[in-house]
Short mmCIF file of C-alpha atoms in Angstrom, two decimals:
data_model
loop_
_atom_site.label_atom_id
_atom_site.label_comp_id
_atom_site.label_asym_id
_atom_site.label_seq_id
_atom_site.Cartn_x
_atom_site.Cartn_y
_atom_site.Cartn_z
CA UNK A 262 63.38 48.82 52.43
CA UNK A 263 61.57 46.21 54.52
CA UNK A 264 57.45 46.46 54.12
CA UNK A 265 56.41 48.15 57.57
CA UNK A 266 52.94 49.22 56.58
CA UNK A 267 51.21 49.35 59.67
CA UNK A 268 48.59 52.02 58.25
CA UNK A 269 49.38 55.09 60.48
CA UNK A 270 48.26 57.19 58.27
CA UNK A 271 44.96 55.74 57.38
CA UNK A 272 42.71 58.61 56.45
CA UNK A 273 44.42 61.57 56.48
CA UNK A 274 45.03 63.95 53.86
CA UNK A 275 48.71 64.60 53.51
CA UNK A 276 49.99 67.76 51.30
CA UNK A 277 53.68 67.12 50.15
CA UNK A 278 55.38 69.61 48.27
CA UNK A 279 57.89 68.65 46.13
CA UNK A 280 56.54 65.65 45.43
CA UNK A 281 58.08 65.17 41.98
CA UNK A 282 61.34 63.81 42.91
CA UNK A 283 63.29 63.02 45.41
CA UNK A 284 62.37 63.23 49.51
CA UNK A 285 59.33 64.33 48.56
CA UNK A 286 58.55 61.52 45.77
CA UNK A 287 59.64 58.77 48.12
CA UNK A 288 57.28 60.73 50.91
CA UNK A 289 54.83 59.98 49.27
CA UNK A 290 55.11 56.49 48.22
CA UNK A 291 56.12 55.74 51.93
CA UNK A 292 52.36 57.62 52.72
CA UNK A 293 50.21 56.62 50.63
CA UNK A 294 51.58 52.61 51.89
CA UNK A 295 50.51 53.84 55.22
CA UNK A 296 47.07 54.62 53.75
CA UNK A 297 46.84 58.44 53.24
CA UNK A 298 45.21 60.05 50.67
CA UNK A 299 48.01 62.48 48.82
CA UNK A 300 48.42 66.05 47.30
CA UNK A 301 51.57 65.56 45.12
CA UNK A 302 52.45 69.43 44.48
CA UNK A 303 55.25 70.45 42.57
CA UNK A 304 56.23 72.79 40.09
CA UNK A 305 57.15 69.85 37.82
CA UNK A 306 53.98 68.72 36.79
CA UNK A 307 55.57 65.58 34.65
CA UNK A 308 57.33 64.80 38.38
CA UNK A 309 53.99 64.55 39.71
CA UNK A 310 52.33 62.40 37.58
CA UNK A 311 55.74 59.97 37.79
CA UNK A 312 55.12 59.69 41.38
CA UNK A 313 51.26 59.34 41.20
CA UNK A 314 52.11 56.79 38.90
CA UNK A 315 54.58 54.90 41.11
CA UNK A 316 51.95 54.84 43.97
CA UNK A 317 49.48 53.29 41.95
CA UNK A 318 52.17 50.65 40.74
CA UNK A 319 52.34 50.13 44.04
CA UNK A 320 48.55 49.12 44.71
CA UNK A 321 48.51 51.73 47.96
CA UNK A 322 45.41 52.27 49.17
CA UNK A 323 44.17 56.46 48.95
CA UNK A 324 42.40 58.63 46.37
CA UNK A 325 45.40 60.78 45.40
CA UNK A 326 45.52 64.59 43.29
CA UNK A 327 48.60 65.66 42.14
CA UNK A 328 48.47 69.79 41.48
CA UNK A 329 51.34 72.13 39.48
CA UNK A 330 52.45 74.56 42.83
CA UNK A 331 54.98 77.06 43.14
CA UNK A 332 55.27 77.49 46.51
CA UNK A 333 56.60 81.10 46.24
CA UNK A 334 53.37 82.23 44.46
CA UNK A 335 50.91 83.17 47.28
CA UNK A 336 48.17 83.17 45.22
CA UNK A 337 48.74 79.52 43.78
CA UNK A 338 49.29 78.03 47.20
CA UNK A 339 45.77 79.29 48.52
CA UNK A 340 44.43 78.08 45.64
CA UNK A 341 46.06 74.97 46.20
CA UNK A 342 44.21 74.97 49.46
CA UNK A 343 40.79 75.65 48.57
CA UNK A 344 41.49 73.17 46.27
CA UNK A 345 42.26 70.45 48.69
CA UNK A 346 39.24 71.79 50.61
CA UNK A 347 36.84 71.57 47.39
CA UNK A 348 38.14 67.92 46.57
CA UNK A 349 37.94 66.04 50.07
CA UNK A 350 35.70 68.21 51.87
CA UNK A 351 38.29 69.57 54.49
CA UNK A 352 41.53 70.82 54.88
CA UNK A 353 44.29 68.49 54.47
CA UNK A 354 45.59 66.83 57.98
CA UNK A 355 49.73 67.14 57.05
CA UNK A 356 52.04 69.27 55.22
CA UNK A 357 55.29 68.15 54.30
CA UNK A 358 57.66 70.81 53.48
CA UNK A 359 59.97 69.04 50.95
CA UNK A 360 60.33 71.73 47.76
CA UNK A 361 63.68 73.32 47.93
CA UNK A 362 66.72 73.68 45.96
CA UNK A 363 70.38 73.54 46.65
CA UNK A 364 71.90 76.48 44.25
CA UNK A 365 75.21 76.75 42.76
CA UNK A 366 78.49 74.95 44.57
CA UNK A 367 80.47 77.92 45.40
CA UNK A 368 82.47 79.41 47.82
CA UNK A 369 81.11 82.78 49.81
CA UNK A 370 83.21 84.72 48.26
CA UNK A 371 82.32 83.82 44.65
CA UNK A 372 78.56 83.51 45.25
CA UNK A 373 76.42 85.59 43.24
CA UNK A 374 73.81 86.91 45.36
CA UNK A 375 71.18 86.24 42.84
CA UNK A 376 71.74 82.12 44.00
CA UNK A 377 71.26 83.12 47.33
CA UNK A 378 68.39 85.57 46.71
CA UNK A 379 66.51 82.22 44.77
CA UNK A 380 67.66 79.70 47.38
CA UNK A 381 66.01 81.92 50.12
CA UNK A 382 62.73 82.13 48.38
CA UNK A 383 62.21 78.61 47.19
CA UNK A 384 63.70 76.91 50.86
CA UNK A 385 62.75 79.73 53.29
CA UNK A 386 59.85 81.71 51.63
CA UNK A 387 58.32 78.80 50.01
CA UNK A 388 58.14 76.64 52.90
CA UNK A 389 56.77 79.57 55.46
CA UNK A 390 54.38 80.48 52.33
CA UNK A 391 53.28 76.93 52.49
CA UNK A 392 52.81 76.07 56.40
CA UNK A 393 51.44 79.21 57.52
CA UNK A 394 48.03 78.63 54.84
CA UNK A 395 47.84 75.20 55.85
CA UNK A 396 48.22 76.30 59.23
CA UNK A 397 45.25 79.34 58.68
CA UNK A 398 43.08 76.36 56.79
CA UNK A 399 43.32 74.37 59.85
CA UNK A 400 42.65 77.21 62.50
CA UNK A 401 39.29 77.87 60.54
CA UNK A 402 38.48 74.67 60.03
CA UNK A 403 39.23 73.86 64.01
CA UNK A 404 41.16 70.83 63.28
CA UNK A 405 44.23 69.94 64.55
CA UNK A 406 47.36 68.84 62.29
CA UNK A 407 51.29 67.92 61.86
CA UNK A 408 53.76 70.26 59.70
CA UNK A 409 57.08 68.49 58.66
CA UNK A 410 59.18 70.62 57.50
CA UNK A 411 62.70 69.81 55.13
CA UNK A 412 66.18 71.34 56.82
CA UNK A 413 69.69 69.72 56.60
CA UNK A 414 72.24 68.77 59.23
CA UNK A 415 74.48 71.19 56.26
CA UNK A 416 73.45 74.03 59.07
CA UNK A 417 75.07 72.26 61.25
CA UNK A 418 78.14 71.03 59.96
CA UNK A 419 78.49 74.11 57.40
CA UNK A 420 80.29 72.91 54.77
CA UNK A 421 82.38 75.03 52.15
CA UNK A 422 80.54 76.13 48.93
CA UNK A 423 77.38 75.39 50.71
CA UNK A 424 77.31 78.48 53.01
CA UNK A 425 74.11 79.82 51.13
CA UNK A 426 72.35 76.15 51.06
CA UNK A 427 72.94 75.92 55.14
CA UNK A 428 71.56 79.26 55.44
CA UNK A 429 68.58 78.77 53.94
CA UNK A 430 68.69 75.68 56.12
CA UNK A 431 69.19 77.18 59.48
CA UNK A 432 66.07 80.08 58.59
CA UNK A 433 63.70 76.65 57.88
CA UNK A 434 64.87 75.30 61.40
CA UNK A 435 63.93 78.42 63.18
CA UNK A 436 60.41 79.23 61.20
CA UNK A 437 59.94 75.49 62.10
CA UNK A 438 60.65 76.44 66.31
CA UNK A 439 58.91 79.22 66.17
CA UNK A 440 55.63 77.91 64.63
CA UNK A 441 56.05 74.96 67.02
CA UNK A 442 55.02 77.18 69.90
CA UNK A 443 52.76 79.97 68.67
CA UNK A 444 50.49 76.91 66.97
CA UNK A 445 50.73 74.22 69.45
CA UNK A 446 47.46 75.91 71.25
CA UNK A 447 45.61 75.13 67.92
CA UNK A 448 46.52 71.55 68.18
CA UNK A 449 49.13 71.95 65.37
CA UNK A 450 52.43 69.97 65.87
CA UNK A 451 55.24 71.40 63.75
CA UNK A 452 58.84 69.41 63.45
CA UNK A 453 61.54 69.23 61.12
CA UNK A 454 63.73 66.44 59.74
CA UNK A 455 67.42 66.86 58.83
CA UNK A 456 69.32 65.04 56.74
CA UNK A 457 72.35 64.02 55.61
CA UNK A 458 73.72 63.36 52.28
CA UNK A 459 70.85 61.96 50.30
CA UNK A 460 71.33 60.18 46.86
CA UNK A 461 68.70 62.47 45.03
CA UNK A 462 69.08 64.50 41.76
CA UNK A 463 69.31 67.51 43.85
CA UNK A 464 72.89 66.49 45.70
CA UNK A 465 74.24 64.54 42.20
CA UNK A 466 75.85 67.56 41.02
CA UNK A 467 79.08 69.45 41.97
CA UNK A 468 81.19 66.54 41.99
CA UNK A 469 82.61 63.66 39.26
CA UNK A 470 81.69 60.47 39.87
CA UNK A 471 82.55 58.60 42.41
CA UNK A 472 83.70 61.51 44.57
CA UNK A 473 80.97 62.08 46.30
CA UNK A 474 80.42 58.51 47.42
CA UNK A 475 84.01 58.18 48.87
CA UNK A 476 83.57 61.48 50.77
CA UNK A 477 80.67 59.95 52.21
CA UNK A 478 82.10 57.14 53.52
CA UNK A 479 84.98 58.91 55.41
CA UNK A 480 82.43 61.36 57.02
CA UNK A 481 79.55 59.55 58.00
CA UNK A 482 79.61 56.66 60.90
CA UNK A 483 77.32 54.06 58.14
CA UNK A 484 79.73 54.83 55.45
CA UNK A 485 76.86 55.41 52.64
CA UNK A 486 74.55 58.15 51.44
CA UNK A 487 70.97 57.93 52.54
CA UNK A 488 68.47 56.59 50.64
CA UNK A 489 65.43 58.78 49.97
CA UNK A 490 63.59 56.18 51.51
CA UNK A 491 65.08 56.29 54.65
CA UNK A 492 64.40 59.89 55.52
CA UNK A 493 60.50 59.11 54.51
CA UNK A 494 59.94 56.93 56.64
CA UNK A 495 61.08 59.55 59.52
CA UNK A 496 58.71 61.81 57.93
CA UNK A 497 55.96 59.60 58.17
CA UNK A 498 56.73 59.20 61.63
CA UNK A 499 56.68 63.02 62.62
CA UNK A 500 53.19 63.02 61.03
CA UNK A 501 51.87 60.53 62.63
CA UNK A 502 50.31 60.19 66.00
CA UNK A 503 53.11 57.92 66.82
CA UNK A 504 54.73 61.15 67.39
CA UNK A 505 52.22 63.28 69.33
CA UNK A 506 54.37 64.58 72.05
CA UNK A 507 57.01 65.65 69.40
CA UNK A 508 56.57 69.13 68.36
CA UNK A 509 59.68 71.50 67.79
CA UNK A 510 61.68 68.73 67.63
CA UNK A 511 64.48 68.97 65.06
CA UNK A 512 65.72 65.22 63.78
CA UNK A 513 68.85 64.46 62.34
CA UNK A 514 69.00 61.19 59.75
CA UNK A 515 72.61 61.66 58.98
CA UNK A 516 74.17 58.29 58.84
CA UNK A 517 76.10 59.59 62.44
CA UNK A 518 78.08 62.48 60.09
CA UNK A 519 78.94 63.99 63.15
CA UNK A 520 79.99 60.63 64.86
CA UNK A 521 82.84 60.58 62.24
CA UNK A 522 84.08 63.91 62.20
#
């Protein structure tokens, strides 16, 4: 990826969930380049440290905490957000919504509805968990803030064997319009980003190797997966003021899937 620091986010405190692997480890890379300070949350507390560690490899500027979170705990996420209070003296400026999981590759049929019970509460709960106590930090605090929040363009196209996945999916999109309007009065934007196929750990199972890639390239207008990279930096975008007429927007960074298909 070409160097585009340009430091848009230069004193802001960014939450990113997820931030072990991933979106949400490349999130914050891209970030902390762009000169925010970061909470690296994730269940994976090993993850965290990884990507704390790559950021200071880096030699980004930012004072940085990474924190263990479940986002479907209640309890832990306030916590997290007193924490983030107690630690820089305010509530953090973004949220980015990236902890999710993609469940078992099966058919509707053959779906146990234990996978979809746990996909709903880590994708849907845990991100509505999330945004809505960053969004009640904020309110108290009276400060204004940007929410970007993880769906897929796999609601859109709703693939086979990914029915519960897109679901999930399609629940995040409309949590993400909804909040758009009811907190746009407290100066809160709130947008989502949806990919495509992303080469992550999360989408390298449920196919041998090499299958997946060639799939890709018949389906998508680039030819290629995504690089998590590449969706960061749209992230990055949507929380920046770059983007301060954007709020219930819903972007697509698909490779043109749909341009192929």
């Amino acid at each position: 990826m070409a160097d585009l620091n340009t430091g848009l986010l230069r004193g802001r405190v960014a939450l990113v969930t997820g931030a072990g692997s991933g979106i949400g480890r490349s999130t914050c890379v891209a970030m902390a380049r762009e000169g925010a300070s970061l909470v690296l949350a994730d269940i994976n507390e090993a993850g965290a440290a990884e990507t704390l560690s790559l950021i200071q490899q880096d030699g980004a500027p930012g004072h940085h905490l990474p924190l263990r979170l479940d986002v479907t705990d209640e309890a832990a996420v306030d916590a997290v957000l007193r924490e983030v209070q107690r630690h820089f003296g305010r509530p953090a400026d973004i949220v980015v919504n990236s902890a999710g999981i993609m469940g078992p590759v099966a058919f509707l049929l053959d779906l146990d509805v234990k996978a979809m019970r746990e996909a709903y509460t880590i994708n849907v709960e845990g991100t509505f968990i999330v945004m809505r106590a960053f969004a009640r930090a904020l309110k108290e605090a009276q400060r204004g803030g940007a929410v970007v929040n993880l769906s897929s363009v796999g609601k859109l196209a709703c693939f086979p064997k990914r029915g519960h996945y897109a679901a999930t999916k399609g629940a995040v999109s409309v949590l993400t319009q909804t909040a758009s309007r009811e907190w746009a009065p407290l100066g809160i934007r709130v947008n989502a980003v949806l990919p495509g196929m992303v080469d992550t750990p999360m989408t390298q199972n449920g196919a041998p190797p090499g299958v997946r890639e060639e799939a890709i390239k018949s389906m998508t207008s680039l030819g290629r997966m995504a690089k998590p990279e590449e969706i960061a930096e749209v992230i990055v975008f949507l929380a920046s003021d770059r983007s301060s007429y954007m709020t219930g927007a819903e972007v697509p960074v698909s490779g043109g899937i749909f341009g192929a298909i």
